[in-house]
Amino acid sequence: PASLKRGADVLSLRCVAKMGRPRTVLVHGTGGTGKTALIRRAVGGAWSDATSPTIGLDENAGRLSFSLADETLIDDLRAVMPPDGLTLALWEIGGSRGGHLRQVPRGQTLDGLIICYSVLDRASFHNAATILMKLRADRHFDHGKPSLVGAFAPAPPRLPVVLCGTKVDEVDAGYPRVVSEAEAQEFAHANGLAHALTTSARSGEFVLEAFQALGVAILEAEEDAWAELAAAHDAGAVAHAHAWSLGASGGGDALAAPRAAVMTSPRGIRPGEPPSGGPSGTPLVEIIDLQGVTFGARPLTVCLERGLLHRAVHVWLCDPRTGALLLRKCGRQRPKWPGLWVPSCHSEVLCYGSTADPTTGPHTAELSLTSALRALQEQLGLERAGPDVEQWFSCMSRSSACHELLDVFVVSLGAVGISQLRLLQGEQVEWVHYLDVFGEASRHVGTLFHIEQPYRHSFVQRMRSRIAHHAKADSAAPYLIPAANARLAVAS
């Protein structure tokens, strides 16, 4: 059955990602950029200028192994390293001829790619774009062909690529450098490469770091593929209409009422994306680096286990006339802050958000405003807060393994009827003054969620400004905190 086939695919990919099989890495680049010397320095730890040009494909260029006991291991690789280590089987393609991915034997999928260029040769740098385009095109033709039937065909992990500048030692010897570090970084960012480094096979500078950075990208790509495949497996079979990339009605027969005006990209072009309007599977959380660049998706449980930085939202219901905030006490089953008092709503920015407009298809990831509106609806039962949700600021937050980039939103009382609130089973709310949460006296309150100093400072400043604004605009009688009047229905 198809469901058992999908389950076997998920288990197979997860096992492959965890087992100690060698990962195949192709070292490519224009002839004369020092690929062979780079490999020999990485594998043997020594410099040798007695190298001959590589002709065709060398499948035995070397093997490079890393273990958790290595003192030279970079922190990022140590964090994702399997217990039995990581081995890279290095292949090299000669730069003087050929170099097409189709020279790789059929049935052998590359796990990673290093593209070399010389910092002294601008032509070799320009050729990196050509090499990258050819390899990605061939990978698409080999693995990404769309199917005209609704069969489930898991795509391989994305191909991680590291851009590697060579011969940087010759710049120190007086030769002019014609490719700057900024240009290399810009190329990597524009083309979605994992890293861009400059190395010297002669001195060993950043040689091991380049291969370790690629190892990190390979392991992360495998985990991304596993997470997307698991989500697709949980979502169940793809409806026929979605297999043909047509919109379908939300209920009944998927073919009964297709939206003929809507046709998205063929599913073979977006293999990791769940079908529009189909059942939701395991939610995937968008994860980012310290520069705010998205580089993958993981289940929330994985983010919390490994301390991965991910995007999240906090939403506060407030009364700006009195400085009142609505605190919510999390249920004990919550993955974040169980049993603690937290913002009125909080949620993660999900990939392939189910709240996207069904007439335009699912987003790659939700907008943070979409996440905030979804949280208001799911956690408080508020349906009509859209125009009144205001983003105040963004900040980083880290407590133990919970590492978030937060967008903080506020909904002012009066815009939303308080009697509309509907809580989840086992949760409570309470109105408090904002200084009871963000004041100095609250720093050591053990029943509150973790609040970073930038969060605390920014919220107090914005709240004081808002209270002062309302004090000038409204000289009516004192406005009472409406806690006594709130009618809260508890969802069953």
CSV table of C-alpha atoms in Angstrom, one decimal:
chain,number,residue,atom,x,y,z
A,1,PRO,CA,0.0,0.0,0.0
A,2,ALA,CA,1.0,3.6,-0.6
A,3,SER,CA,0.9,4.5,3.1
A,4,LEU,CA,3.4,1.7,3.9
A,5,LYS,CA,5.6,2.7,1.1
A,6,ARG,CA,5.7,6.3,2.4
A,7,GLY,CA,6.4,5.0,5.9
A,8,ALA,CA,9.3,2.9,4.6
A,9,ASP,CA,10.7,5.9,2.7
A,10,VAL,CA,10.6,8.0,5.9
A,11,LEU,CA,12.3,5.3,7.9
A,12,SER,CA,14.9,4.7,5.2
A,13,LEU,CA,15.8,8.3,4.8
A,14,ARG,CA,16.1,8.8,8.6
A,15,CYS,CA,18.3,5.7,9.0
A,16,VAL,CA,20.5,6.8,6.1
A,17,ALA,CA,20.9,10.2,7.7
A,18,LYS,CA,22.0,8.7,11.0
A,19,MET,CA,24.2,5.8,9.9
A,20,GLY,CA,27.9,6.2,9.3
A,21,ARG,CA,27.9,5.8,5.6
A,22,PRO,CA,30.4,7.9,3.7
A,23,ARG,CA,29.0,11.1,2.1
A,24,THR,CA,30.1,11.6,-1.4
A,25,VAL,CA,31.6,15.1,-2.0
A,26,LEU,CA,32.6,16.4,-5.5
A,27,VAL,CA,35.5,18.9,-5.7
A,28,HIS,CA,35.0,20.9,-8.9
A,29,GLY,CA,36.4,24.0,-10.5
A,30,THR,CA,38.4,25.5,-13.3
A,31,GLY,CA,41.7,23.9,-14.2
A,32,GLY,CA,44.7,25.2,-12.3
A,33,THR,CA,42.8,26.3,-9.2
A,34,GLY,CA,44.6,23.8,-6.9
A,35,LYS,CA,41.8,21.3,-6.3
A,36,THR,CA,44.2,18.3,-6.0
A,37,ALA,CA,46.5,20.2,-3.6
A,38,LEU,CA,43.5,21.2,-1.5
A,39,ILE,CA,42.3,17.6,-1.2
A,40,ARG,CA,45.8,16.4,-0.3
A,41,ARG,CA,46.2,19.0,2.3
A,42,ALA,CA,42.9,18.1,3.9
A,43,VAL,CA,43.5,14.4,3.8
A,44,GLY,CA,47.2,14.2,4.5
A,45,GLY,CA,47.8,17.4,6.3
A,46,ALA,CA,50.8,18.2,4.1
A,47,TRP,CA,51.6,20.5,1.2
A,48,SER,CA,52.8,19.1,-2.1
A,49,ASP,CA,53.3,21.1,-5.3
A,50,ALA,CA,54.2,17.9,-7.3
A,51,THR,CA,50.7,17.4,-8.6
A,52,SER,CA,49.6,16.5,-12.1
A,53,PRO,CA,46.4,17.7,-13.8
A,54,THR,CA,43.3,15.5,-13.1
A,55,ILE,CA,41.7,14.1,-16.2
A,56,GLY,CA,38.0,13.2,-16.1
A,57,LEU,CA,36.5,11.9,-12.8
A,58,ASP,CA,38.7,10.6,-10.0
A,59,GLU,CA,36.5,8.6,-7.6
A,60,ASN,CA,39.4,7.9,-5.2
A,61,ALA,CA,40.7,11.4,-4.6
A,62,GLY,CA,40.7,10.8,-0.8
A,63,ARG,CA,38.7,10.1,2.3
A,64,LEU,CA,38.3,12.6,5.2
A,65,SER,CA,36.9,11.4,8.5
A,66,PHE,CA,35.8,13.4,11.5
A,67,SER,CA,34.8,12.3,15.0
A,68,LEU,CA,33.6,13.9,18.2
A,69,ALA,CA,37.0,13.4,19.7
A,70,ASP,CA,38.7,15.7,17.1
A,71,GLU,CA,40.0,18.9,18.8
A,72,THR,CA,39.9,20.7,15.5
A,73,LEU,CA,36.2,20.2,15.0
A,74,ILE,CA,34.2,23.4,14.5
A,75,ASP,CA,31.3,24.0,17.0
A,76,ASP,CA,28.6,23.8,14.3
A,77,LEU,CA,29.8,20.4,13.1
A,78,ARG,CA,30.1,19.1,16.7
A,79,ALA,CA,26.5,20.1,17.3
A,80,VAL,CA,25.1,18.0,14.5
A,81,MET,CA,27.7,15.2,14.3
A,82,PRO,CA,26.3,11.6,14.5
A,83,PRO,CA,27.7,9.6,17.4
A,84,ASP,CA,29.7,7.4,15.0
A,85,GLY,CA,31.3,10.4,13.2
A,86,LEU,CA,31.2,11.6,9.6
A,87,THR,CA,33.3,10.4,6.6
A,88,LEU,CA,33.5,12.3,3.3
A,89,ALA,CA,34.5,10.3,0.2
A,90,LEU,CA,36.1,12.9,-2.0
A,91,TRP,CA,35.8,12.9,-5.8
A,92,GLU,CA,37.5,15.3,-8.1
A,93,ILE,CA,36.6,16.3,-11.6
A,94,GLY,CA,39.4,17.7,-13.8
A,95,GLY,CA,38.7,21.3,-14.8
A,96,SER,CA,40.3,21.2,-18.2
A,97,ARG,CA,37.5,19.3,-19.8
A,98,GLY,CA,34.0,18.0,-19.1
A,99,GLY,CA,32.9,18.4,-15.5
A,100,HIS,CA,29.3,17.6,-16.1
A,101,LEU,CA,27.4,15.9,-13.4
A,102,ARG,CA,26.5,13.2,-15.8
A,103,GLN,CA,30.1,11.9,-15.5
A,104,VAL,CA,29.1,10.7,-12.0
A,105,PRO,CA,28.0,7.0,-12.2
A,106,ARG,CA,24.3,6.4,-12.5
A,107,GLY,CA,22.6,5.6,-9.2
A,108,GLN,CA,25.3,7.5,-7.2
A,109,THR,CA,23.8,10.7,-5.7
A,110,LEU,CA,26.2,13.4,-4.6
A,111,ASP,CA,25.9,14.6,-1.0
A,112,GLY,CA,27.9,17.8,-1.3
A,113,LEU,CA,29.9,20.0,-3.7
A,114,ILE,CA,32.9,22.2,-3.3
A,115,ILE,CA,33.5,24.7,-6.2
A,116,CYS,CA,37.0,26.0,-6.3
A,117,TYR,CA,38.3,29.3,-7.8
A,118,SER,CA,41.6,31.1,-7.5
A,119,VAL,CA,41.5,34.5,-5.9
A,120,LEU,CA,44.2,35.4,-8.5
A,121,ASP,CA,42.1,34.4,-11.5
A,122,ARG,CA,38.8,36.3,-12.1
A,123,ALA,CA,37.8,34.0,-14.9
A,124,SER,CA,37.8,31.0,-12.6
A,125,PHE,CA,35.5,32.9,-10.3
A,126,HIS,CA,33.1,33.7,-13.1
A,127,ASN,CA,33.2,30.0,-14.2
A,128,ALA,CA,31.9,29.0,-10.7
A,129,ALA,CA,28.4,30.3,-11.7
A,130,THR,CA,28.5,28.2,-14.9
A,131,ILE,CA,29.5,25.1,-12.9
A,132,LEU,CA,26.8,25.6,-10.4
A,133,MET,CA,24.1,26.1,-13.0
A,134,LYS,CA,25.1,22.9,-14.9
A,135,LEU,CA,25.2,20.8,-11.7
A,136,ARG,CA,21.9,22.1,-10.4
A,137,ALA,CA,20.2,21.6,-13.8
A,138,ASP,CA,21.5,18.0,-14.1
A,139,ARG,CA,20.4,17.2,-10.5
A,140,HIS,CA,16.9,18.5,-11.4
A,141,PHE,CA,16.7,16.4,-14.5
A,142,ASP,CA,17.9,13.3,-12.7
A,143,HIS,CA,15.8,13.6,-9.6
A,144,GLY,CA,13.2,16.3,-10.0
A,145,LYS,CA,11.2,15.3,-13.0
A,146,PRO,CA,7.5,15.9,-12.3
A,147,SER,CA,5.2,12.9,-12.5
A,148,LEU,CA,1.9,12.9,-14.3
A,149,VAL,CA,0.5,10.5,-11.7
A,150,GLY,CA,-0.1,11.1,-8.0
A,151,ALA,CA,2.7,8.8,-7.0
A,152,PHE,CA,4.7,9.7,-3.9
A,153,ALA,CA,8.3,10.2,-5.0
A,154,PRO,CA,10.6,11.6,-2.3
A,155,ALA,CA,13.2,14.0,-3.5
A,156,PRO,CA,16.8,13.6,-2.4
A,157,PRO,CA,18.2,16.2,0.1
A,158,ARG,CA,19.2,19.5,-1.5
A,159,LEU,CA,22.7,19.7,-2.7
A,160,PRO,CA,24.9,21.6,-0.2
A,161,VAL,CA,27.6,23.8,-1.9
A,162,VAL,CA,30.6,25.5,-0.5
A,163,LEU,CA,32.4,28.1,-2.6
A,164,CYS,CA,36.2,27.8,-1.9
A,165,GLY,CA,38.7,30.4,-2.9
A,166,THR,CA,42.3,29.1,-3.2
A,167,LYS,CA,45.8,30.4,-3.3
A,168,VAL,CA,45.3,33.1,-0.8
A,169,ASP,CA,48.9,32.7,0.4
A,170,GLU,CA,50.1,34.1,-2.9
A,171,VAL,CA,48.4,37.3,-2.1
A,172,ASP,CA,50.6,37.6,1.0
A,173,ALA,CA,53.6,37.0,-1.3
A,174,GLY,CA,52.7,40.0,-3.4
A,175,TYR,CA,50.5,38.7,-6.2
A,176,PRO,CA,47.4,40.9,-6.8
A,177,ARG,CA,44.1,39.6,-5.5
A,178,VAL,CA,41.4,40.1,-8.2
A,179,VAL,CA,38.4,38.5,-6.3
A,180,SER,CA,37.5,40.2,-3.0
A,181,GLU,CA,36.0,38.4,0.0
A,182,ALA,CA,32.9,40.6,-0.3
A,183,GLU,CA,32.3,39.4,-3.9
A,184,ALA,CA,32.6,35.8,-2.9
A,185,GLN,CA,30.1,36.3,0.0
A,186,GLU,CA,27.7,38.1,-2.2
A,187,PHE,CA,27.8,35.3,-4.8
A,188,ALA,CA,27.2,32.7,-2.0
A,189,HIS,CA,24.3,34.6,-0.6
A,190,ALA,CA,22.7,35.3,-4.0
A,191,ASN,CA,23.0,31.6,-5.1
A,192,GLY,CA,21.9,30.0,-1.8
A,193,LEU,CA,25.3,28.4,-1.0
A,194,ALA,CA,26.1,27.1,2.4
A,195,HIS,CA,29.4,29.0,2.8
A,196,ALA,CA,32.2,30.9,1.0
A,197,LEU,CA,35.7,30.6,2.4
A,198,THR,CA,39.2,31.5,1.1
A,199,THR,CA,41.9,28.8,1.7
A,200,SER,CA,45.5,28.1,1.1
A,201,ALA,CA,46.6,24.5,0.4
A,202,ARG,CA,50.3,25.6,1.0
A,203,SER,CA,49.7,26.9,4.5
A,204,GLY,CA,46.6,24.9,5.4
A,205,GLU,CA,44.6,28.0,6.1
A,206,PHE,CA,40.9,27.3,6.4
A,207,VAL,CA,41.2,24.0,4.4
A,208,LEU,CA,39.7,21.7,7.1
A,209,GLU,CA,37.2,24.4,7.9
A,210,ALA,CA,35.9,24.4,4.3
A,211,PHE,CA,35.3,20.6,4.4
A,212,GLN,CA,33.8,20.8,7.9
A,213,ALA,CA,31.4,23.6,6.8
A,214,LEU,CA,30.3,21.4,4.0
A,215,GLY,CA,29.8,18.5,6.4
A,216,VAL,CA,27.5,20.7,8.5
A,217,ALA,CA,25.5,21.6,5.4
A,218,ILE,CA,25.2,18.0,4.3
A,219,LEU,CA,23.9,16.8,7.7
A,220,GLU,CA,21.4,19.7,7.9
A,221,ALA,CA,20.2,19.0,4.4
A,222,GLU,CA,19.6,15.4,5.3
A,223,GLU,CA,17.6,16.4,8.4
A,224,ASP,CA,15.6,18.9,6.3
A,225,ALA,CA,14.7,16.2,3.8
A,226,TRP,CA,13.7,13.8,6.6
A,227,ALA,CA,11.5,16.5,8.3
A,228,GLU,CA,9.7,17.3,5.0
A,229,LEU,CA,9.3,13.6,4.1
A,230,ALA,CA,7.9,12.9,7.6
A,231,ALA,CA,5.4,15.8,7.2
A,232,ALA,CA,4.3,14.5,3.8
A,233,HIS,CA,3.9,11.0,5.3
A,234,ASP,CA,1.8,12.3,8.2
A,235,ALA,CA,-0.4,14.3,5.7
A,236,GLY,CA,-1.4,11.1,3.9
A,237,ALA,CA,-2.0,10.5,0.3
A,238,VAL,CA,-2.1,13.4,-2.2
A,239,ALA,CA,-5.5,14.0,-3.7
A,240,HIS,CA,-5.8,13.5,-7.5
A,241,ALA,CA,-6.5,17.2,-8.1
A,242,HIS,CA,-3.4,18.2,-6.1
A,243,ALA,CA,-1.3,15.7,-7.9
A,244,TRP,CA,-2.2,17.6,-11.1
A,245,SER,CA,-1.5,20.9,-9.3
A,246,LEU,CA,-5.1,22.1,-9.5
A,247,GLY,CA,-7.0,23.7,-6.7
A,248,ALA,CA,-9.7,21.6,-5.1
A,249,SER,CA,-12.6,22.2,-2.8
A,250,GLY,CA,-12.1,21.7,0.9
A,251,GLY,CA,-14.7,19.0,1.4
A,252,GLY,CA,-16.1,16.0,-0.4
A,253,ASP,CA,-14.6,14.6,-3.6
A,254,ALA,CA,-11.4,16.5,-4.5
A,255,LEU,CA,-12.4,16.3,-8.1
A,256,ALA,CA,-16.0,17.5,-7.6
A,257,ALA,CA,-15.4,21.2,-7.6
A,258,PRO,CA,-11.9,22.2,-8.9
A,259,ARG,CA,-11.0,25.9,-9.0
A,260,ALA,CA,-10.2,26.1,-12.7
A,261,ALA,CA,-8.8,29.6,-12.3
A,262,VAL,CA,-6.1,28.5,-10.0
A,263,MET,CA,-3.1,26.4,-11.1
A,264,THR,CA,0.2,26.4,-9.2
A,265,SER,CA,3.6,25.2,-10.2
A,266,PRO,CA,3.9,21.5,-10.9
A,267,ARG,CA,4.5,19.5,-7.8
A,268,GLY,CA,7.8,18.1,-9.2
A,269,ILE,CA,9.2,21.6,-9.0
A,270,ARG,CA,8.3,21.9,-5.3
A,271,PRO,CA,8.7,18.3,-4.0
A,272,GLY,CA,8.8,19.2,-0.3
A,273,GLU,CA,5.6,21.3,-0.3
A,274,PRO,CA,2.4,19.7,1.1
A,275,PRO,CA,-0.7,19.8,-1.1
A,276,SER,CA,-2.8,23.0,-1.0
A,277,GLY,CA,-6.0,22.4,1.0
A,278,GLY,CA,-4.9,18.9,2.0
A,279,PRO,CA,-4.6,17.5,5.5
A,280,SER,CA,-1.9,19.1,7.6
A,281,GLY,CA,0.9,16.9,8.8
A,282,THR,CA,3.7,17.5,11.3
A,283,PRO,CA,4.1,21.3,11.6
A,284,LEU,CA,7.6,22.5,10.4
A,285,VAL,CA,9.1,25.5,12.0
A,286,GLU,CA,11.3,27.9,10.0
A,287,ILE,CA,14.8,28.0,11.3
A,288,ILE,CA,17.3,30.8,10.6
A,289,ASP,CA,20.9,31.7,11.2
A,290,LEU,CA,22.2,34.6,13.3
A,291,GLN,CA,21.9,36.9,10.3
A,292,GLY,CA,18.2,36.1,10.0
A,293,VAL,CA,18.6,34.1,6.8
A,294,THR,CA,16.3,31.0,6.6
A,295,PHE,CA,18.2,27.8,6.0
A,296,GLY,CA,15.8,25.0,6.7
A,297,ALA,CA,12.7,23.7,8.5
A,298,ARG,CA,12.5,21.3,11.5
A,299,PRO,CA,9.7,20.1,13.8
A,300,LEU,CA,9.4,22.2,16.9
A,301,THR,CA,10.6,19.3,19.1
A,302,VAL,CA,13.9,19.1,17.1
A,303,CYS,CA,14.3,22.9,17.5
A,304,LEU,CA,13.9,22.6,21.3
A,305,GLU,CA,16.1,19.6,21.6
A,306,ARG,CA,19.0,21.2,19.7
A,307,GLY,CA,18.6,24.9,20.6
A,308,LEU,CA,18.0,25.9,17.0
A,309,LEU,CA,17.2,29.5,16.3
A,310,HIS,CA,13.6,29.8,14.9
A,311,ARG,CA,11.1,32.5,14.3
A,312,ALA,CA,8.2,33.0,16.7
A,313,VAL,CA,5.6,35.6,17.6
A,314,HIS,CA,4.2,37.0,20.9
A,315,VAL,CA,0.8,38.7,21.0
A,316,TRP,CA,-0.3,40.9,23.9
A,317,LEU,CA,-3.9,42.0,24.6
A,318,CYS,CA,-3.5,45.4,26.4
A,319,ASP,CA,-5.5,48.3,27.7
A,320,PRO,CA,-3.4,51.3,26.8
A,321,ARG,CA,-5.4,53.6,29.1
A,322,THR,CA,-4.5,51.8,32.2
A,323,GLY,CA,-1.4,49.8,31.2
A,324,ALA,CA,-3.2,46.4,31.7
A,325,LEU,CA,-2.0,43.3,30.0
A,326,LEU,CA,-3.7,39.9,29.6
A,327,LEU,CA,-1.4,37.2,30.9
A,328,ARG,CA,-2.1,33.6,30.0
A,329,LYS,CA,-1.1,30.5,32.0
A,330,CYS,CA,0.1,27.7,29.7
A,331,GLY,CA,-1.3,24.2,30.0
A,332,ARG,CA,1.1,21.6,31.3
A,333,GLN,CA,1.2,19.9,27.9
A,334,ARG,CA,2.7,22.8,26.0
A,335,PRO,CA,6.2,22.3,24.6
A,336,LYS,CA,7.2,25.9,25.6
A,337,TRP,CA,6.8,27.3,29.1
A,338,PRO,CA,4.4,24.6,30.5
A,339,GLY,CA,2.6,25.8,33.5
A,340,LEU,CA,4.1,29.3,33.4
A,341,TRP,CA,2.5,32.7,32.8
A,342,VAL,CA,3.2,33.8,29.2
A,343,PRO,CA,2.0,36.4,26.7
A,344,SER,CA,-1.7,36.5,25.7
A,345,CYS,CA,-0.7,34.3,22.7
A,346,HIS,CA,2.5,32.9,21.4
A,347,SER,CA,3.3,30.7,18.4
A,348,GLU,CA,6.0,29.7,15.9
A,349,VAL,CA,6.2,30.9,12.3
A,350,LEU,CA,5.3,27.7,10.4
A,351,CYS,CA,6.5,26.6,7.0
A,352,TYR,CA,3.7,25.9,4.5
A,353,GLY,CA,1.2,27.6,6.7
A,354,SER,CA,-2.3,26.3,6.5
A,355,THR,CA,-3.7,29.8,7.0
A,356,ALA,CA,-2.6,31.0,3.6
A,357,ASP,CA,-5.2,32.2,1.1
A,358,PRO,CA,-6.6,29.0,-0.5
A,359,THR,CA,-7.1,30.7,-3.8
A,360,THR,CA,-3.3,31.4,-4.1
A,361,GLY,CA,-1.9,28.2,-2.7
A,362,PRO,CA,0.3,27.7,0.4
A,363,HIS,CA,3.2,30.0,1.3
A,364,THR,CA,6.7,28.6,1.8
A,365,ALA,CA,6.4,30.0,5.3
A,366,GLU,CA,3.8,32.1,7.1
A,367,LEU,CA,4.2,35.9,7.5
A,368,SER,CA,4.7,36.7,11.2
A,369,LEU,CA,1.4,38.6,11.1
A,370,THR,CA,-0.3,35.5,9.8
A,371,SER,CA,1.2,33.5,12.7
A,372,ALA,CA,-0.1,36.2,15.2
A,373,LEU,CA,-3.6,36.0,13.8
A,374,ARG,CA,-3.5,32.2,13.8
A,375,ALA,CA,-2.4,32.3,17.5
A,376,LEU,CA,-5.2,34.7,18.4
A,377,GLN,CA,-7.7,32.4,16.8
A,378,GLU,CA,-6.4,29.1,18.2
A,379,GLN,CA,-5.5,30.2,21.7
A,380,LEU,CA,-8.1,32.9,22.5
A,381,GLY,CA,-10.8,32.3,20.0
A,382,LEU,CA,-10.5,35.8,18.5
A,383,GLU,CA,-11.6,35.8,14.8
A,384,ARG,CA,-11.7,39.5,13.8
A,385,ALA,CA,-8.5,41.1,15.2
A,386,GLY,CA,-6.7,41.4,11.8
A,387,PRO,CA,-6.6,45.2,11.2
A,388,ASP,CA,-6.0,45.9,14.9
A,389,VAL,CA,-2.8,43.8,15.4
A,390,GLU,CA,0.1,46.1,15.6
A,391,GLN,CA,3.8,45.0,15.5
A,392,TRP,CA,5.8,46.8,18.1
A,393,PHE,CA,9.4,45.4,17.8
A,394,SER,CA,11.5,42.3,17.2
A,395,CYS,CA,14.2,40.9,19.4
A,396,MET,CA,16.2,37.7,20.2
A,397,SER,CA,15.3,35.5,23.1
A,398,ARG,CA,17.2,32.5,24.5
A,399,SER,CA,16.5,30.4,27.6
A,400,SER,CA,18.0,27.0,27.9
A,401,ALA,CA,17.3,25.2,24.5
A,402,CYS,CA,14.6,27.6,23.4
A,403,HIS,CA,16.2,30.0,21.0
A,404,GLU,CA,13.8,32.4,19.2
A,405,LEU,CA,13.7,35.5,17.0
A,406,LEU,CA,10.5,37.1,18.2
A,407,ASP,CA,8.1,39.5,16.5
A,408,VAL,CA,6.1,41.1,19.3
A,409,PHE,CA,2.5,42.2,18.4
A,410,VAL,CA,-0.1,44.1,20.5
A,411,VAL,CA,-3.9,44.3,20.2
A,412,SER,CA,-5.4,47.2,22.0
A,413,LEU,CA,-8.6,46.6,24.1
A,414,GLY,CA,-11.6,48.2,22.5
A,415,ALA,CA,-10.6,47.0,19.1
A,416,VAL,CA,-11.5,43.4,20.2
A,417,GLY,CA,-14.5,42.6,22.4
A,418,ILE,CA,-13.2,40.9,25.6
A,419,SER,CA,-16.3,38.8,25.9
A,420,GLN,CA,-15.2,36.9,22.8
A,421,LEU,CA,-12.3,35.1,24.5
A,422,ARG,CA,-12.3,31.3,24.4
A,423,LEU,CA,-9.5,29.5,26.3
A,424,LEU,CA,-8.1,26.0,25.7
A,425,GLN,CA,-8.7,23.4,28.3
A,426,GLY,CA,-6.4,23.7,31.4
A,427,GLU,CA,-5.4,27.4,30.6
A,428,GLN,CA,-6.1,30.5,32.6
A,429,VAL,CA,-5.9,34.3,32.0
A,430,GLU,CA,-5.4,37.2,34.4
A,431,TRP,CA,-5.2,41.0,33.9
A,432,VAL,CA,-2.1,42.6,35.4
A,433,HIS,CA,-0.3,45.9,35.2
A,434,TYR,CA,2.5,45.9,32.6
A,435,LEU,CA,5.1,46.7,35.2
A,436,ASP,CA,4.1,43.5,37.1
A,437,VAL,CA,5.5,41.7,34.0
A,438,PHE,CA,8.3,43.9,32.7
A,439,GLY,CA,9.3,45.9,35.8
A,440,GLU,CA,12.5,45.4,37.7
A,441,ALA,CA,10.6,43.5,40.5
A,442,SER,CA,9.5,40.8,38.1
A,443,ARG,CA,13.0,39.8,37.0
A,444,HIS,CA,13.2,36.9,39.5
A,445,VAL,CA,9.6,35.8,39.5
A,446,GLY,CA,9.7,32.1,38.8
A,447,THR,CA,6.2,31.7,37.4
A,448,LEU,CA,6.8,34.1,34.4
A,449,PHE,CA,8.3,33.1,31.1
A,450,HIS,CA,11.9,34.2,30.3
A,451,ILE,CA,12.2,37.9,29.2
A,452,GLU,CA,15.4,39.2,27.7
A,453,GLN,CA,16.5,42.8,28.7
A,454,PRO,CA,16.0,44.2,25.1
A,455,TYR,CA,12.4,42.8,25.2
A,456,ARG,CA,11.8,44.3,28.6
A,457,HIS,CA,13.2,47.7,27.7
A,458,SER,CA,11.4,48.0,24.4
A,459,PHE,CA,8.0,47.0,25.7
A,460,VAL,CA,8.2,49.4,28.7
A,461,GLN,CA,9.2,52.3,26.4
A,462,ARG,CA,6.4,51.6,23.9
A,463,MET,CA,3.8,51.1,26.6
A,464,ARG,CA,4.7,54.3,28.4
A,465,SER,CA,4.5,56.2,25.1
A,466,ARG,CA,1.1,54.6,24.4
A,467,ILE,CA,-0.3,55.4,27.9
A,468,ALA,CA,0.9,59.0,27.6
A,469,HIS,CA,-0.8,59.4,24.2
A,470,HIS,CA,-4.1,58.1,25.5
A,471,ALA,CA,-3.9,60.3,28.6
A,472,LYS,CA,-3.7,63.4,26.4
A,473,ALA,CA,-6.4,62.2,24.0
A,474,ASP,CA,-8.9,60.9,26.5
A,475,SER,CA,-9.8,63.1,29.6
A,476,ALA,CA,-12.9,61.0,30.5
A,477,ALA,CA,-13.5,59.3,33.8
A,478,PRO,CA,-11.1,56.6,35.0
A,479,TYR,CA,-11.3,53.5,32.8
A,480,LEU,CA,-11.6,50.3,34.8
A,481,ILE,CA,-9.6,47.1,34.0
A,482,PRO,CA,-12.3,44.9,32.6
A,483,ALA,CA,-11.3,41.7,34.3
A,484,ALA,CA,-14.5,41.5,36.2
A,485,ASN,CA,-16.6,41.8,33.1
A,486,ALA,CA,-14.7,39.2,31.0
A,487,ARG,CA,-16.8,36.2,30.1
A,488,LEU,CA,-14.4,33.4,29.2
A,489,ALA,CA,-15.7,30.2,27.6
A,490,VAL,CA,-13.4,27.2,28.0
A,491,ALA,CA,-13.1,25.1,24.9
A,492,SER,CA,-13.8,21.4,25.4
